[in-house]
PDB file of C-alpha atoms in Angstrom:
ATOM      1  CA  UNK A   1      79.146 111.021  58.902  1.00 77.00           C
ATOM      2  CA  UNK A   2      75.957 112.859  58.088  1.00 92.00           C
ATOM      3  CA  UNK A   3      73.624 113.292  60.435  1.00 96.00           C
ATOM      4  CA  UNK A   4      69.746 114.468  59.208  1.00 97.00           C
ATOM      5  CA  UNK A   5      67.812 116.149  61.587  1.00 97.00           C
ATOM      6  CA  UNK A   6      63.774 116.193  61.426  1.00 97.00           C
ATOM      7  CA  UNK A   7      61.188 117.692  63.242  1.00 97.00           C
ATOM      8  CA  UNK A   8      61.103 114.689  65.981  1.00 98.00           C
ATOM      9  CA  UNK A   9      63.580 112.347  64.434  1.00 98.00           C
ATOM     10  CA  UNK A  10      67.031 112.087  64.397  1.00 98.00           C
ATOM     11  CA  UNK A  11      68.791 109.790  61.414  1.00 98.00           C
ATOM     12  CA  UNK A  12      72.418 109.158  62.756  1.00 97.00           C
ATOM     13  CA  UNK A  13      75.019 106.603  62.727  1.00 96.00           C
ATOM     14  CA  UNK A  14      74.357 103.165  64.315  1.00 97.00           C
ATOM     15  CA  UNK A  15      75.835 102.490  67.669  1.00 97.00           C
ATOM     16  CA  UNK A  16      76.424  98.896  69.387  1.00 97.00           C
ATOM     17  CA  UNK A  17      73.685  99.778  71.676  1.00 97.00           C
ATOM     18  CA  UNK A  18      71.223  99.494  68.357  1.00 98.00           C
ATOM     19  CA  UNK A  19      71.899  95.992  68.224  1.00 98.00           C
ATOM     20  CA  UNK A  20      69.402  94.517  70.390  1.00 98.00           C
ATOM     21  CA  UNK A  21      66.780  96.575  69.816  1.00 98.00           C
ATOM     22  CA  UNK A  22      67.336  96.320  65.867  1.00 98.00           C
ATOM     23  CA  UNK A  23      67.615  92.196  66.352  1.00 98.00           C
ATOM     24  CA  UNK A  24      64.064  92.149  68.422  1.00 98.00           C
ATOM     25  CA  UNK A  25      62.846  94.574  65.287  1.00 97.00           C
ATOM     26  CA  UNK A  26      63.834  91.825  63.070  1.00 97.00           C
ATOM     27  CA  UNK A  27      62.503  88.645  64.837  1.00 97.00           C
ATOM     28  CA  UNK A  28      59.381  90.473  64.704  1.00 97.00           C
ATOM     29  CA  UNK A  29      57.096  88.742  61.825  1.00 96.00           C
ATOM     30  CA  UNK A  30      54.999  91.712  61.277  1.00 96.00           C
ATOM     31  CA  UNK A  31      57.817  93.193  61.035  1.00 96.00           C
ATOM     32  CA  UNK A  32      59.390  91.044  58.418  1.00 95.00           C
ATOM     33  CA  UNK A  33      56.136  90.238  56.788  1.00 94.00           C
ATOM     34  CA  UNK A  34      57.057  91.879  53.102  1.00 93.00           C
ATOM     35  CA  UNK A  35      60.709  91.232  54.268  1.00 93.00           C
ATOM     36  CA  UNK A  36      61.495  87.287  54.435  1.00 91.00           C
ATOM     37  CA  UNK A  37      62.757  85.281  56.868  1.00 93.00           C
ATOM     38  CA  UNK A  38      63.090  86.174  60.525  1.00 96.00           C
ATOM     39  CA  UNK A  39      67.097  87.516  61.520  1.00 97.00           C
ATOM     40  CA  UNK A  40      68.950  86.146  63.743  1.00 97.00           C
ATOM     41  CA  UNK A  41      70.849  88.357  66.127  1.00 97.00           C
ATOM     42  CA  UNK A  42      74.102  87.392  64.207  1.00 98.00           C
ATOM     43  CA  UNK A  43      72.539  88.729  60.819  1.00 98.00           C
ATOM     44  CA  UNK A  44      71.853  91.880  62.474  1.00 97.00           C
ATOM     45  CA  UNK A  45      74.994  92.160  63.883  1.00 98.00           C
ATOM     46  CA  UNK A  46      76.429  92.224  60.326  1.00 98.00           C
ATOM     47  CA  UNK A  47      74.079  94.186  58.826  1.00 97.00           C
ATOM     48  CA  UNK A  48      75.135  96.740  61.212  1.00 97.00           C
ATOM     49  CA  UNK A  49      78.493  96.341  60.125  1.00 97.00           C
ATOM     50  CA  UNK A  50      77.881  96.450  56.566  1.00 96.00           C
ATOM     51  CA  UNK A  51      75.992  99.579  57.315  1.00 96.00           C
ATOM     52  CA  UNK A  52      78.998 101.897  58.744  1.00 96.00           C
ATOM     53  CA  UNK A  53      81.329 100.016  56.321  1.00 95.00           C
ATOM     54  CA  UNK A  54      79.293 101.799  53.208  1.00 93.00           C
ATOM     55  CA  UNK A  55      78.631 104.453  54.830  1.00 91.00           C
ATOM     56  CA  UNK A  56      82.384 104.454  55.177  1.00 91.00           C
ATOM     57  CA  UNK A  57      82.943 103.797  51.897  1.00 93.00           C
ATOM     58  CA  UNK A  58      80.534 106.522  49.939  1.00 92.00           C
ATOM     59  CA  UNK A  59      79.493 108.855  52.430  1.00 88.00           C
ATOM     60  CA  UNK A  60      75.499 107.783  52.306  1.00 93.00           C
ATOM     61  CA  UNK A  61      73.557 104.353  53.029  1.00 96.00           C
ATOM     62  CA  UNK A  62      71.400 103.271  55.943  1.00 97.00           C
ATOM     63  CA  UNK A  63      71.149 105.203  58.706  1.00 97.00           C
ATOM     64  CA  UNK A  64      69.577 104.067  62.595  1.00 98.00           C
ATOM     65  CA  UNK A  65      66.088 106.273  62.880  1.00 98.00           C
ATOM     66  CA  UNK A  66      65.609 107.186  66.724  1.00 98.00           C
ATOM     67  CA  UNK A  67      63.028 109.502  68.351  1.00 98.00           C
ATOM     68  CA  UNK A  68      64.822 113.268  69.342  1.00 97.00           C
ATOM     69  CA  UNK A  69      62.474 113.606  72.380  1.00 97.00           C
ATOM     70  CA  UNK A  70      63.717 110.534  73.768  1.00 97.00           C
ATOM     71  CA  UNK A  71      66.297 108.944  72.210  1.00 97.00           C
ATOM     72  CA  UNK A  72      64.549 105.660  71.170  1.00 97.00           C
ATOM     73  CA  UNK A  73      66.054 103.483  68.450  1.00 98.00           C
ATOM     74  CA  UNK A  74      62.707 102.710  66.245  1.00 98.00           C
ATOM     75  CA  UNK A  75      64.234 101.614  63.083  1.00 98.00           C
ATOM     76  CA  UNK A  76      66.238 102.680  60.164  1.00 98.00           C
ATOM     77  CA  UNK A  77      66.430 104.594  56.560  1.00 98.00           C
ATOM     78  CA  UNK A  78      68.438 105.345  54.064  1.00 98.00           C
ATOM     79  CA  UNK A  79      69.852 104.707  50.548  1.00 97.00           C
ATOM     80  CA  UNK A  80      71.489 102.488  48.547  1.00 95.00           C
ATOM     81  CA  UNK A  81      72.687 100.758  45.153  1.00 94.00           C
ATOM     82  CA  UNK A  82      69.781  98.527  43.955  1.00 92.00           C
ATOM     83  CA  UNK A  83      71.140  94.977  44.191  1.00 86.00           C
ATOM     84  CA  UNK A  84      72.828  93.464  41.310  1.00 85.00           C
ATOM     85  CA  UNK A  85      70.378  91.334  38.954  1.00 82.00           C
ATOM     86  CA  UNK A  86      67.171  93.415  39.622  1.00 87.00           C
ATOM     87  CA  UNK A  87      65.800  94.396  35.604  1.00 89.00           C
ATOM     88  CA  UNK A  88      66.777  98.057  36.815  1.00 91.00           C
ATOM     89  CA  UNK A  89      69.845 100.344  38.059  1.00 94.00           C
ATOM     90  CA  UNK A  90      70.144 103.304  40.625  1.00 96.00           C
ATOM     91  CA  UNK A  91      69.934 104.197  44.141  1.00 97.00           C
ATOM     92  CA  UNK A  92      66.873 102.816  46.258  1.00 97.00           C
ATOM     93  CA  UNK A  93      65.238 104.190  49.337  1.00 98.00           C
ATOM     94  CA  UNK A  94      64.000 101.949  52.000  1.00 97.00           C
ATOM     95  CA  UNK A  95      62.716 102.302  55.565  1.00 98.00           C
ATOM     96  CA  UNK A  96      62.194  99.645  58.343  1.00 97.00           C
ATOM     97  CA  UNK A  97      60.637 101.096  61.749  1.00 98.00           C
ATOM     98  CA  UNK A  98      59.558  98.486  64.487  1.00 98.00           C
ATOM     99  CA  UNK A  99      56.516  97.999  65.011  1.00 96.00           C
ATOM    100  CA  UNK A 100      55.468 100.156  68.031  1.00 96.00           C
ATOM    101  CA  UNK A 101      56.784 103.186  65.943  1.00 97.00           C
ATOM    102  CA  UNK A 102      54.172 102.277  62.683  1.00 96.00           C
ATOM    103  CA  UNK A 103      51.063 104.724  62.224  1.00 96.00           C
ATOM    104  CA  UNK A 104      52.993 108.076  63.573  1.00 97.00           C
ATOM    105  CA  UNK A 105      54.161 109.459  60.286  1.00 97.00           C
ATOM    106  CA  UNK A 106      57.829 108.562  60.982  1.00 98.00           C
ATOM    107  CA  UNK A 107      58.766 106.369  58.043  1.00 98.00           C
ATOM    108  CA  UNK A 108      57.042 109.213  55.507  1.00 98.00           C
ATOM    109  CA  UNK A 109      59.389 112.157  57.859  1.00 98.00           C
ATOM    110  CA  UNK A 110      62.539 109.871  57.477  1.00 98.00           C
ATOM    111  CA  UNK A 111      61.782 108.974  54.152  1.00 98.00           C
ATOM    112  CA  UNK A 112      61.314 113.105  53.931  1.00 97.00           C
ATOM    113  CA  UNK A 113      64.771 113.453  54.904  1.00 97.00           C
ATOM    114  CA  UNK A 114      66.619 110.771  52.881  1.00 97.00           C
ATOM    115  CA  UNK A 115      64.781 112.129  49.858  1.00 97.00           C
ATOM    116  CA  UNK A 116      65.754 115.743  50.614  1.00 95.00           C
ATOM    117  CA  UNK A 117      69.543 114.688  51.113  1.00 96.00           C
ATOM    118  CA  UNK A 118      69.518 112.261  48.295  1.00 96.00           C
ATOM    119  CA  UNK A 119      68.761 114.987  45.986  1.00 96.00           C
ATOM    120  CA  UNK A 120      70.123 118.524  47.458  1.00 94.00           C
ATOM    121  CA  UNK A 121      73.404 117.317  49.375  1.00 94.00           C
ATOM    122  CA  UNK A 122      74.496 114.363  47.128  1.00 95.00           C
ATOM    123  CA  UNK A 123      72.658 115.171  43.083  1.00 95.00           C
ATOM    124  CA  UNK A 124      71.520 112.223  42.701  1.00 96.00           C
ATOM    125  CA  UNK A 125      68.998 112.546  39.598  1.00 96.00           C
ATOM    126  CA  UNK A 126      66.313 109.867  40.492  1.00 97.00           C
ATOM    127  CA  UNK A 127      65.895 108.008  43.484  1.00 98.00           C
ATOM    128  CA  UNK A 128      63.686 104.495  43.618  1.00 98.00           C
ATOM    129  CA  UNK A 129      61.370 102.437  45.844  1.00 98.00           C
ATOM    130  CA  UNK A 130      60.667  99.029  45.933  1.00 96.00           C
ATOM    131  CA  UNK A 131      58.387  97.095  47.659  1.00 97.00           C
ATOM    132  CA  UNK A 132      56.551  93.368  47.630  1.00 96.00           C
ATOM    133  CA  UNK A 133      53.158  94.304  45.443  1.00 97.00           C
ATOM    134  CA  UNK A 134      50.772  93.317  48.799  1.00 95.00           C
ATOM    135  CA  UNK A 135      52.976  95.854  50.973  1.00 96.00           C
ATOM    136  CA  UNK A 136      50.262  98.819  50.568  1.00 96.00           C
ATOM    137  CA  UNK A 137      51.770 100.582  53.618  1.00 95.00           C
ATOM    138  CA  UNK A 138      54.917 101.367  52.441  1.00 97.00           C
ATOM    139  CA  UNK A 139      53.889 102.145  48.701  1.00 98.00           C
ATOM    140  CA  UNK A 140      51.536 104.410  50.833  1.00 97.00           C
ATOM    141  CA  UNK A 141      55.009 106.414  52.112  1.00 97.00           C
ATOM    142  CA  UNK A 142      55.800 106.182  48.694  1.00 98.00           C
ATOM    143  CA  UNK A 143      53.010 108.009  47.424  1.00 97.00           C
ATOM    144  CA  UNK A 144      53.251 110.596  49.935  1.00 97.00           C
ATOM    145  CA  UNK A 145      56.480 111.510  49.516  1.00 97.00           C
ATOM    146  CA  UNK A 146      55.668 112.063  45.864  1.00 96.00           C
ATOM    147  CA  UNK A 147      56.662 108.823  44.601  1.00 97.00           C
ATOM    148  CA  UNK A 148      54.892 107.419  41.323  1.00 97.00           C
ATOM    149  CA  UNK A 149      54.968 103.569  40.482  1.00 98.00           C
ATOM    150  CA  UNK A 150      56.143 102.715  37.442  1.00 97.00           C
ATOM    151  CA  UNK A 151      53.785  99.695  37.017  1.00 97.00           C
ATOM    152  CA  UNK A 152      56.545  98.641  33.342  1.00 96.00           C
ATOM    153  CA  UNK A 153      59.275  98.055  35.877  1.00 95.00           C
ATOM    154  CA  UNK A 154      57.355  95.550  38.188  1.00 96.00           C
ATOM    155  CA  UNK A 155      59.132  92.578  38.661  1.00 95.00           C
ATOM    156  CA  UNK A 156      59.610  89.087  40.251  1.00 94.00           C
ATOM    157  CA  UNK A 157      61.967  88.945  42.884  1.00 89.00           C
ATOM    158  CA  UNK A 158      64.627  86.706  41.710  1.00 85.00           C
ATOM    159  CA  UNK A 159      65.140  86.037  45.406  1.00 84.00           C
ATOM    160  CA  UNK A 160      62.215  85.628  46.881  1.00 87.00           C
ATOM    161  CA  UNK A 161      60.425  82.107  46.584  1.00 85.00           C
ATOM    162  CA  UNK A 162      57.318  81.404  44.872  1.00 89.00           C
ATOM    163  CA  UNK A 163      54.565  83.219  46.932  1.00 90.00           C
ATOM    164  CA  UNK A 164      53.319  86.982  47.964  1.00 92.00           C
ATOM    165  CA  UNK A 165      57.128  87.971  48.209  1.00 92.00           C
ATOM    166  CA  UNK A 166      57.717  87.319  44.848  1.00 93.00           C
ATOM    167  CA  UNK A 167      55.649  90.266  42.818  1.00 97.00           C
ATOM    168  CA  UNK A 168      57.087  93.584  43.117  1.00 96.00           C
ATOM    169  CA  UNK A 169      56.692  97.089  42.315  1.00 97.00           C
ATOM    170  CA  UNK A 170      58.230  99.725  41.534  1.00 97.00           C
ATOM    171  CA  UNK A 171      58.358 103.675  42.173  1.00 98.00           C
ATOM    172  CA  UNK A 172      60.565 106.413  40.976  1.00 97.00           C
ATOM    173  CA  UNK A 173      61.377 110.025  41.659  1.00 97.00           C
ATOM    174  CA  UNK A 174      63.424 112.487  39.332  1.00 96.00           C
ATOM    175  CA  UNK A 175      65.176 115.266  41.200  1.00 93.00           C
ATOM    176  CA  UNK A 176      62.868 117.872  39.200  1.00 90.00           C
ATOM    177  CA  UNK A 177      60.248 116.452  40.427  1.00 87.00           C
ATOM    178  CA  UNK A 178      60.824 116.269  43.847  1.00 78.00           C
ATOM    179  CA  UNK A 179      60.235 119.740  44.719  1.00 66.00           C
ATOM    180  CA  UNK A 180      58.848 120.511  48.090  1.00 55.00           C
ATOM    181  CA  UNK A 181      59.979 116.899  49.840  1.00 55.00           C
ATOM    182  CA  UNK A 182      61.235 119.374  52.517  1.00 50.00           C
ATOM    183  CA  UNK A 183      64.836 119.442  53.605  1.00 45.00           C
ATOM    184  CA  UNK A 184      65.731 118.450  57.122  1.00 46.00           C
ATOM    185  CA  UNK A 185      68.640 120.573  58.378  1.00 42.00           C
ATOM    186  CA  UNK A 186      72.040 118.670  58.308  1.00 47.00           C
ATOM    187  CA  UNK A 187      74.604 118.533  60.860  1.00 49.00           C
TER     188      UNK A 187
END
């Protein structure tokens, strides 16, 4: 499996010593604020499993984001297929760092990476981002890594329930116009 390499970060494949720190990530409701519900350690669990079993499968997906000075788990990135039903097609980025990792730059340098792999290593021709419409941090990240929201293909959630998860937007990046996300160095 691919691993990307960053200036301090390190996106690799998850390990069954992720788990707990991934399941306290996710009963964190800060955390899961633009997210849903809180997940139990069981939902993790097979997430995680789910996660090596596409990356299996196509060779790209959701990798586990730790810290290369020290080894820390803080969260994860990656790609995938946008779920089935959204009013859209393609592959989606995404990024989920716990909280004590938030305001250091590190979901913008993962994103960085998964961009630059996304469109170099594997072609792909556009990538997208989605987000809840009151998550202004990560459509920040999305800006900065030269993302532009494509306020047409705003949506309602199917799957959320009536409330602030509901709203959506969207953002999209064509391969030609993704020059300069900076390319991590693969190994």
């Amino acid at each position: 499996m691919t691993v990307l390499h960053t200036d301090r970060l390190v996106l690799r494949p998850w390990r069954d010593s992720d788990l707990d720190p991934w399941a306290e990530m996710n009963a964190d409701p800060e955390v899961r604020r633009h997210l849903g519900d809180l997940l139990t350690r069981e939902q993790c669990e097979a997430a995680m499993v789910r996660f090596r079993a596409a990356f299996d499968r196509r060779g790209y997906g959701w990798w586990a984001v730790e810290v290369r000075a020290t080894g820390e788990f803080i969260g994860f990135a990656g790609m995938d297929h946008v779920d089935d039903g959204m009013p859209f097609t393609g592959v989606e980025i995404g990024w989920r760092l716990a909280r004590a990792a938030w305001g250091q730059g590190y979901a913008t340098e993962a994103a960085r990476a998964v961009l630059a792999h996304g469109f170099d290593t594997l072609g792909m021709p556009e990538i997208l981002a989605v987000t809840t419409a009151g998550n202004l941090r990560s459509q920040a990240v999305m800006q900065r890594i030269g993302m532009t929201r494509d306020p047409a293909g705003d949506f309602d959630d199917p799957d959320a329930p009536e409330g602030p998860l509901r709203p959506n937007v969207l953002f999209r990046l064509a391969r030609d116009a993704a020059a300069g996300v900076g390319a991590p160095a693969a190994g």
